[in-house]
PDB file of C-alpha atoms in Angstrom:
ATOM      1  CA  CYS A   1      -1.500  -2.880 -41.879  1.00 46.00           C
ATOM      2  CA  ALA A   2       1.878  -4.420 -41.164  1.00 39.00           C
ATOM      3  CA  CYS A   3       3.313  -3.611 -37.779  1.00 47.00           C
ATOM      4  CA  VAL A   4       6.274  -4.334 -35.578  1.00 42.00           C
ATOM      5  CA  HIS A   5       5.201  -5.786 -32.260  1.00 47.00           C
ATOM      6  CA  MET A   6       6.169  -5.282 -28.692  1.00 49.00           C
ATOM      7  CA  CYS A   7       5.280  -6.991 -25.573  1.00 48.00           C
ATOM      8  CA  CYS A   8       3.926  -3.802 -26.875  1.00 42.00           C
ATOM      9  CA  CYS A   9       4.072  -3.262 -30.728  1.00 40.00           C
ATOM     10  CA  ALA A  10       5.196  -0.487 -33.026  1.00 39.00           C
ATOM     11  CA  ARG A  11       5.526   0.853 -36.579  1.00 38.00           C
ATOM     12  CA  ARG A  12       5.849   4.434 -38.050  1.00 37.00           C
ATOM     13  CA  GLY A  13       5.896   8.014 -36.537  1.00 38.00           C
ATOM     14  CA  GLY A  14       6.546  11.763 -37.318  1.00 39.00           C
ATOM     15  CA  ALA A  15       9.115  14.399 -36.407  1.00 38.00           C
ATOM     16  CA  MET A  16      10.468  14.584 -32.888  1.00 36.00           C
ATOM     17  CA  ALA A  17      10.874  17.770 -30.856  1.00 39.00           C
ATOM     18  CA  ALA A  18      14.038  18.270 -28.856  1.00 38.00           C
ATOM     19  CA  LYS A  19      12.463  19.299 -25.562  1.00 41.00           C
ATOM     20  CA  THR A  20      13.494  18.247 -22.088  1.00 38.00           C
ATOM     21  CA  VAL A  21      10.854  16.730 -19.823  1.00 40.00           C
ATOM     22  CA  THR A  22      10.923  16.188 -16.096  1.00 40.00           C
ATOM     23  CA  VAL A  23       8.906  13.183 -14.957  1.00 42.00           C
ATOM     24  CA  ALA A  24       7.074  13.701 -11.677  1.00 43.00           C
ATOM     25  CA  VAL A  25       7.953  11.244  -8.944  1.00 39.00           C
ATOM     26  CA  GLU A  26       5.738   9.837  -6.215  1.00 41.00           C
ATOM     27  CA  GLY A  27       4.767  12.442  -3.666  1.00 38.00           C
ATOM     28  CA  ASN A  28       4.989  15.229  -6.267  1.00 47.00           C
ATOM     29  CA  ALA A  29       1.941  14.353  -8.332  1.00 52.00           C
ATOM     30  CA  ARG A  30       0.239  17.073 -10.393  1.00 57.00           C
ATOM     31  CA  VAL A  31      -3.289  18.029  -9.390  1.00 62.00           C
ATOM     32  CA  GLY A  32      -5.712  17.609 -12.300  1.00 74.00           C
ATOM     33  CA  GLY A  33      -5.134  16.434 -15.854  1.00 84.00           C
ATOM     34  CA  MET A  34      -2.532  17.490 -18.387  1.00 93.00           C
ATOM     35  CA  THR A  35      -2.869  20.791 -20.211  1.00 94.00           C
ATOM     36  CA  SER A  36      -3.013  20.709 -24.014  1.00 93.00           C
ATOM     37  CA  ASP A  37       0.678  21.669 -24.168  1.00 96.00           C
ATOM     38  CA  GLU A  38       1.539  18.840 -21.771  1.00 96.00           C
ATOM     39  CA  GLU A  39      -0.461  16.392 -23.879  1.00 97.00           C
ATOM     40  CA  GLU A  40       1.435  17.472 -26.993  1.00 97.00           C
ATOM     41  CA  GLN A  41       4.741  17.031 -25.164  1.00 97.00           C
ATOM     42  CA  CYS A  42       3.652  13.610 -23.898  1.00 97.00           C
ATOM     43  CA  VAL A  43       2.906  12.506 -27.467  1.00 96.00           C
ATOM     44  CA  ARG A  44       6.286  13.846 -28.659  1.00 95.00           C
ATOM     45  CA  ASP A  45       8.034  11.938 -25.876  1.00 96.00           C
ATOM     46  CA  ILE A  46       6.337   8.641 -26.767  1.00 94.00           C
ATOM     47  CA  HIS A  47       6.865   9.013 -30.487  1.00 93.00           C
ATOM     48  CA  GLY A  48      10.442  10.167 -29.934  1.00 93.00           C
ATOM     49  CA  TRP A  49      11.201   7.047 -27.906  1.00 91.00           C
ATOM     50  CA  PHE A  50      10.264   4.847 -30.871  1.00 90.00           C
ATOM     51  CA  VAL A  51      12.241   7.010 -33.299  1.00 90.00           C
ATOM     52  CA  ARG A  52      15.359   6.695 -31.130  1.00 89.00           C
ATOM     53  CA  ASN A  53      15.018   3.122 -29.886  1.00 87.00           C
ATOM     54  CA  ALA A  54      13.084   1.302 -32.631  1.00 81.00           C
ATOM     55  CA  LYS A  55      14.493   2.651 -35.871  1.00 78.00           C
ATOM     56  CA  GLU A  56      13.296  -0.278 -38.009  1.00 76.00           C
ATOM     57  CA  SER A  57       9.726   0.238 -36.802  1.00 76.00           C
ATOM     58  CA  GLY A  58       9.352   3.048 -39.344  1.00 74.00           C
ATOM     59  CA  ALA A  59       8.359   5.531 -36.642  1.00 77.00           C
ATOM     60  CA  ALA A  60      10.403   8.350 -38.171  1.00 81.00           C
ATOM     61  CA  ASP A  61       8.527   8.070 -41.480  1.00 85.00           C
ATOM     62  CA  ALA A  62       4.937   8.052 -40.234  1.00 85.00           C
ATOM     63  CA  GLU A  63       2.466  10.637 -41.441  1.00 90.00           C
ATOM     64  CA  GLY A  64      -0.252  12.227 -39.324  1.00 94.00           C
ATOM     65  CA  ALA A  65      -3.984  11.696 -39.692  1.00 95.00           C
ATOM     66  CA  SER A  66      -5.911  14.069 -41.946  1.00 96.00           C
ATOM     67  CA  GLU A  67      -8.773  16.208 -40.682  1.00 96.00           C
ATOM     68  CA  ALA A  68     -11.137  14.205 -42.905  1.00 97.00           C
ATOM     69  CA  SER A  69     -10.089  10.892 -41.366  1.00 96.00           C
ATOM     70  CA  LEU A  70     -10.426  12.327 -37.849  1.00 97.00           C
ATOM     71  CA  GLU A  71     -13.911  13.614 -38.661  1.00 96.00           C
ATOM     72  CA  ALA A  72     -14.885  10.176 -39.985  1.00 96.00           C
ATOM     73  CA  LEU A  73     -13.569   8.563 -36.802  1.00 97.00           C
ATOM     74  CA  SER A  74     -15.549  10.979 -34.622  1.00 95.00           C
ATOM     75  CA  LYS A  75     -18.630  10.087 -36.666  1.00 95.00           C
ATOM     76  CA  ALA A  76     -17.900   6.389 -36.014  1.00 93.00           C
ATOM     77  CA  ALA A  77     -17.893   7.276 -32.300  1.00 91.00           C
ATOM     78  CA  GLY A  78     -21.450   8.547 -32.656  1.00 91.00           C
ATOM     79  CA  GLY A  79     -20.456  12.152 -33.237  1.00 93.00           C
ATOM     80  CA  LEU A  80     -18.832  12.455 -29.808  1.00 90.00           C
ATOM     81  CA  PRO A  81     -15.557  14.389 -29.541  1.00 93.00           C
ATOM     82  CA  LEU A  82     -12.333  12.428 -29.645  1.00 96.00           C
ATOM     83  CA  PRO A  83     -10.052  13.027 -26.637  1.00 96.00           C
ATOM     84  CA  SER A  84      -7.511  15.724 -27.470  1.00 96.00           C
ATOM     85  CA  ALA A  85      -4.597  13.503 -26.410  1.00 97.00           C
ATOM     86  CA  TYR A  86      -5.794  10.814 -28.856  1.00 97.00           C
ATOM     87  CA  VAL A  87      -6.125  13.383 -31.648  1.00 97.00           C
ATOM     88  CA  ALA A  88      -2.607  14.650 -30.917  1.00 97.00           C
ATOM     89  CA  LEU A  89      -1.242  11.106 -31.138  1.00 96.00           C
ATOM     90  CA  LEU A  90      -2.985  10.378 -34.453  1.00 97.00           C
ATOM     91  CA  LYS A  91      -1.810  13.692 -35.918  1.00 96.00           C
ATOM     92  CA  ARG A  92       1.764  12.689 -35.157  1.00 94.00           C
ATOM     93  CA  ALA A  93       1.578   8.988 -36.135  1.00 92.00           C
ATOM     94  CA  ASP A  94      -1.576   7.819 -37.894  1.00 93.00           C
ATOM     95  CA  GLY A  95      -1.437   4.165 -37.007  1.00 79.00           C
ATOM     96  CA  GLY A  96       2.078   2.863 -37.196  1.00 73.00           C
ATOM     97  CA  GLY A  97       5.228   3.694 -35.385  1.00 76.00           C
ATOM     98  CA  VAL A  98       3.828   3.844 -31.880  1.00 84.00           C
ATOM     99  CA  ALA A  99       2.678   1.110 -29.544  1.00 87.00           C
ATOM    100  CA  LEU A 100       0.612   1.419 -26.417  1.00 90.00           C
ATOM    101  CA  ARG A 101       2.148  -1.310 -24.302  1.00 88.00           C
ATOM    102  CA  GLU A 102       1.133  -4.609 -25.979  1.00 86.00           C
ATOM    103  CA  PHE A 103      -1.221  -2.888 -28.433  1.00 90.00           C
ATOM    104  CA  SER A 104      -0.311  -1.569 -31.885  1.00 88.00           C
ATOM    105  CA  LEU A 105      -1.856   1.828 -32.600  1.00 92.00           C
ATOM    106  CA  LEU A 106      -4.523   1.760 -35.314  1.00 95.00           C
ATOM    107  CA  SER A 107      -4.793   4.504 -37.917  1.00 95.00           C
ATOM    108  CA  ALA A 108      -7.928   6.650 -37.816  1.00 97.00           C
ATOM    109  CA  GLY A 109      -9.357   4.687 -40.752  1.00 97.00           C
ATOM    110  CA  GLU A 110      -8.501   1.325 -39.188  1.00 97.00           C
ATOM    111  CA  ALA A 111     -10.081   2.396 -35.893  1.00 97.00           C
ATOM    112  CA  ALA A 112     -13.308   3.368 -37.694  1.00 97.00           C
ATOM    113  CA  ASP A 113     -13.331   0.020 -39.536  1.00 97.00           C
ATOM    114  CA  ALA A 114     -12.695  -1.886 -36.293  1.00 97.00           C
ATOM    115  CA  LYS A 115     -15.571  -0.017 -34.667  1.00 96.00           C
ATOM    116  CA  ALA A 116     -17.915  -0.961 -37.524  1.00 95.00           C
ATOM    117  CA  ALA A 117     -16.927  -4.633 -37.198  1.00 95.00           C
ATOM    118  CA  LEU A 118     -17.652  -4.846 -33.452  1.00 93.00           C
ATOM    119  CA  SER A 119     -20.808  -6.379 -32.023  1.00 86.00           C
ATOM    120  CA  GLY A 120     -21.939  -7.628 -28.657  1.00 82.00           C
ATOM    121  CA  ASP A 121     -22.705  -6.266 -25.207  1.00 81.00           C
ATOM    122  CA  GLY A 122     -20.972  -3.020 -24.353  1.00 81.00           C
ATOM    123  CA  THR A 123     -19.487  -2.448 -27.785  1.00 91.00           C
ATOM    124  CA  ASP A 124     -21.867   0.377 -28.762  1.00 92.00           C
ATOM    125  CA  ALA A 125     -19.941   2.712 -26.446  1.00 94.00           C
ATOM    126  CA  PHE A 126     -16.495   1.232 -27.266  1.00 96.00           C
ATOM    127  CA  LEU A 127     -14.207   2.907 -29.830  1.00 97.00           C
ATOM    128  CA  PRO A 128     -11.117   0.820 -30.747  1.00 97.00           C
ATOM    129  CA  VAL A 129      -7.766   2.606 -30.588  1.00 97.00           C
ATOM    130  CA  ALA A 130      -5.175  -0.182 -30.846  1.00 95.00           C
ATOM    131  CA  ARG A 131      -4.928  -3.943 -31.430  1.00 93.00           C
ATOM    132  CA  ASP A 132      -2.624  -6.686 -30.094  1.00 90.00           C
ATOM    133  CA  LEU A 133      -1.284  -9.843 -31.747  1.00 87.00           C
ATOM    134  CA  ASP A 134      -4.361 -11.845 -30.651  1.00 93.00           C
ATOM    135  CA  ASP A 135      -6.852  -9.278 -32.059  1.00 95.00           C
ATOM    136  CA  ASN A 136      -7.745  -7.984 -28.610  1.00 96.00           C
ATOM    137  CA  LEU A 137      -8.465  -4.257 -28.621  1.00 97.00           C
ATOM    138  CA  LEU A 138      -7.620  -1.256 -26.503  1.00 97.00           C
ATOM    139  CA  GLY A 139     -10.206   1.471 -26.754  1.00 97.00           C
ATOM    140  CA  LEU A 140     -12.273   4.330 -25.395  1.00 97.00           C
ATOM    141  CA  VAL A 141     -15.557   3.776 -23.585  1.00 96.00           C
ATOM    142  CA  TYR A 142     -18.077   6.610 -23.737  1.00 94.00           C
ATOM    143  CA  GLY A 143     -21.236   7.114 -21.721  1.00 82.00           C
ATOM    144  CA  SER A 144     -22.339   6.520 -18.148  1.00 53.00           C
ATOM    145  CA  GLY A 145     -19.651   3.856 -17.713  1.00 41.00           C
ATOM    146  CA  GLY A 146     -16.971   6.465 -18.384  1.00 36.00           C
ATOM    147  CA  ALA A 147     -14.696   8.176 -15.943  1.00 37.00           C
ATOM    148  CA  SER A 148     -16.889  11.245 -15.560  1.00 36.00           C
ATOM    149  CA  GLU A 149     -19.755  13.192 -17.030  1.00 35.00           C
ATOM    150  CA  GLY A 150     -19.692  16.698 -18.442  1.00 36.00           C
ATOM    151  CA  LYS A 151     -16.891  18.039 -20.595  1.00 40.00           C
ATOM    152  CA  GLY A 152     -14.712  15.772 -22.662  1.00 41.00           C
ATOM    153  CA  ASP A 153     -10.991  15.918 -22.028  1.00 42.00           C
ATOM    154  CA  ASP A 154     -10.619  18.058 -25.133  1.00 43.00           C
ATOM    155  CA  GLY A 155     -12.513  20.765 -23.236  1.00 38.00           C
ATOM    156  CA  SER A 156     -15.690  20.458 -25.303  1.00 37.00           C
ATOM    157  CA  GLY A 157     -19.066  19.429 -24.058  1.00 35.00           C
ATOM    158  CA  GLY A 158     -20.919  16.323 -25.080  1.00 40.00           C
ATOM    159  CA  GLY A 159     -23.124  13.704 -23.552  1.00 45.00           C
ATOM    160  CA  GLY A 160     -20.356  11.141 -23.605  1.00 52.00           C
ATOM    161  CA  GLY A 161     -18.359  12.752 -20.789  1.00 76.00           C
ATOM    162  CA  VAL A 162     -14.679  11.847 -20.544  1.00 90.00           C
ATOM    163  CA  PRO A 163     -14.238   8.389 -22.094  1.00 95.00           C
ATOM    164  CA  HIS A 164     -12.201   5.985 -20.029  1.00 96.00           C
ATOM    165  CA  VAL A 165      -9.793   3.393 -21.454  1.00 98.00           C
ATOM    166  CA  ALA A 166     -10.649  -0.310 -21.442  1.00 97.00           C
ATOM    167  CA  GLU A 167      -9.768  -3.499 -23.293  1.00 97.00           C
ATOM    168  CA  TRP A 168     -11.972  -5.771 -25.396  1.00 97.00           C
ATOM    169  CA  SER A 169     -11.644  -9.442 -26.296  1.00 96.00           C
ATOM    170  CA  ALA A 170     -13.945 -11.727 -28.245  1.00 93.00           C
ATOM    171  CA  ASP A 171     -14.254 -14.068 -25.244  1.00 94.00           C
ATOM    172  CA  GLU A 172     -14.775 -11.557 -22.453  1.00 94.00           C
ATOM    173  CA  GLY A 173     -16.112  -8.421 -24.122  1.00 94.00           C
ATOM    174  CA  VAL A 174     -15.274  -5.004 -22.678  1.00 95.00           C
ATOM    175  CA  SER A 175     -13.142  -4.991 -19.533  1.00 95.00           C
ATOM    176  CA  GLU A 176     -13.208  -2.736 -16.508  1.00 95.00           C
ATOM    177  CA  ALA A 177     -11.438   0.595 -16.922  1.00 96.00           C
ATOM    178  CA  VAL A 178      -7.644   0.405 -17.173  1.00 97.00           C
ATOM    179  CA  ALA A 179      -7.264   4.212 -17.088  1.00 97.00           C
ATOM    180  CA  GLY A 180      -9.611   7.069 -16.268  1.00 96.00           C
ATOM    181  CA  SER A 181      -8.883   8.864 -19.535  1.00 96.00           C
ATOM    182  CA  PHE A 182      -6.741   8.475 -22.633  1.00 98.00           C
ATOM    183  CA  ALA A 183      -4.495  11.290 -21.433  1.00 97.00           C
ATOM    184  CA  ASP A 184      -3.928   9.412 -18.168  1.00 97.00           C
ATOM    185  CA  TYR A 185      -3.076   6.235 -20.109  1.00 97.00           C
ATOM    186  CA  LEU A 186      -0.585   8.046 -22.348  1.00 97.00           C
ATOM    187  CA  GLU A 187       1.067   9.865 -19.464  1.00 97.00           C
ATOM    188  CA  ALA A 188       1.580   6.667 -17.474  1.00 96.00           C
ATOM    189  CA  PHE A 189       3.057   4.900 -20.514  1.00 94.00           C
ATOM    190  CA  ARG A 190       5.300   7.879 -21.343  1.00 96.00           C
ATOM    191  CA  ASN A 191       6.627   7.884 -17.790  1.00 96.00           C
ATOM    192  CA  GLU A 192       7.387   4.150 -18.027  1.00 93.00           C
ATOM    193  CA  LEU A 193       9.294   4.682 -21.281  1.00 92.00           C
ATOM    194  CA  LEU A 194      11.345   7.567 -19.901  1.00 93.00           C
ATOM    195  CA  ALA A 195      12.061   5.550 -16.759  1.00 93.00           C
ATOM    196  CA  SER A 196      13.609   2.823 -18.983  1.00 90.00           C
ATOM    197  CA  LYS A 197      10.918   0.251 -18.220  1.00 90.00           C
ATOM    198  CA  TYR A 198      10.971  -0.893 -21.865  1.00 85.00           C
ATOM    199  CA  GLU A 199      13.670  -1.751 -24.387  1.00 82.00           C
ATOM    200  CA  TRP A 200      13.796  -2.557 -28.079  1.00 73.00           C
ATOM    201  CA  LEU A 201      15.020  -6.113 -28.615  1.00 70.00           C
ATOM    202  CA  GLU A 202      15.040  -8.052 -31.899  1.00 60.00           C
ATOM    203  CA  GLY A 203      11.937  -6.378 -33.301  1.00 57.00           C
ATOM    204  CA  LEU A 204      10.061  -6.331 -30.008  1.00 59.00           C
ATOM    205  CA  VAL A 205       9.632  -3.727 -27.324  1.00 64.00           C
ATOM    206  CA  GLU A 206       9.825  -5.619 -24.066  1.00 72.00           C
ATOM    207  CA  ARG A 207       8.971  -4.537 -20.562  1.00 82.00           C
ATOM    208  CA  ILE A 208      12.255  -4.996 -18.729  1.00 80.00           C
ATOM    209  CA  THR A 209      10.728  -5.883 -15.359  1.00 61.00           C
ATOM    210  CA  ASP A 210       8.755  -8.664 -17.056  1.00 53.00           C
ATOM    211  CA  SER A 211      11.825 -10.064 -18.856  1.00 43.00           C
ATOM    212  CA  PRO A 212      14.681 -10.650 -16.410  1.00 42.00           C
ATOM    213  CA  VAL A 213      16.118 -13.239 -18.828  1.00 41.00           C
ATOM    214  CA  LYS A 214      15.914 -12.142 -22.457  1.00 41.00           C
ATOM    215  CA  LYS A 215      14.784 -14.634 -25.032  1.00 39.00           C
ATOM    216  CA  GLY A 216      17.743 -16.374 -26.593  1.00 40.00           C
ATOM    217  CA  LYS A 217      20.153 -14.981 -23.972  1.00 41.00           C
ATOM    218  CA  LYS A 218      21.250 -16.282 -20.603  1.00 37.00           C
TER     219      LYS A 218
END
């Protein structure tokens, strides 16, 4: 699907809730993971950022994933439960409109197709979530290599434990964990957005600290 790219990339989205959020600062960190309500708010904050700051991305017009497409994606993951934060994100913007740093969010159907196309060491436990301009993937890793065993972060049981977040490239395969869970990844990115670490510039969302001199400007 067509997408608008960032030093993270973007495309569609759904409706935005007008709720105020306070971002925790260092020294005031929450103990434990987000509640389901906090995950929903986190997703609204991320999607809302793209609606407000990247109007041409199409974020405001995105539709959410259907239950059938989510079931098919869970089946592609070997029948393991999808993290609730990931489900919440897909239900708000199924594919376009939202970027996860340099990766463009895949729709549920695109993620299942990307999973089917993968091969190589470590890819059996890897479920693609998003793709960058060079076809590298961001995804969930289930199994003993995950962040923990026991209940998934949607509160349900399952042998896959809580999947951690990692990257995949054709040259290097699956990377080390970049976040302990998808909820952790989303929360960190949301906090960066609300702290004005990114800006929309000429069709790109650029990390401000990485771009002291904007392209084409001095």
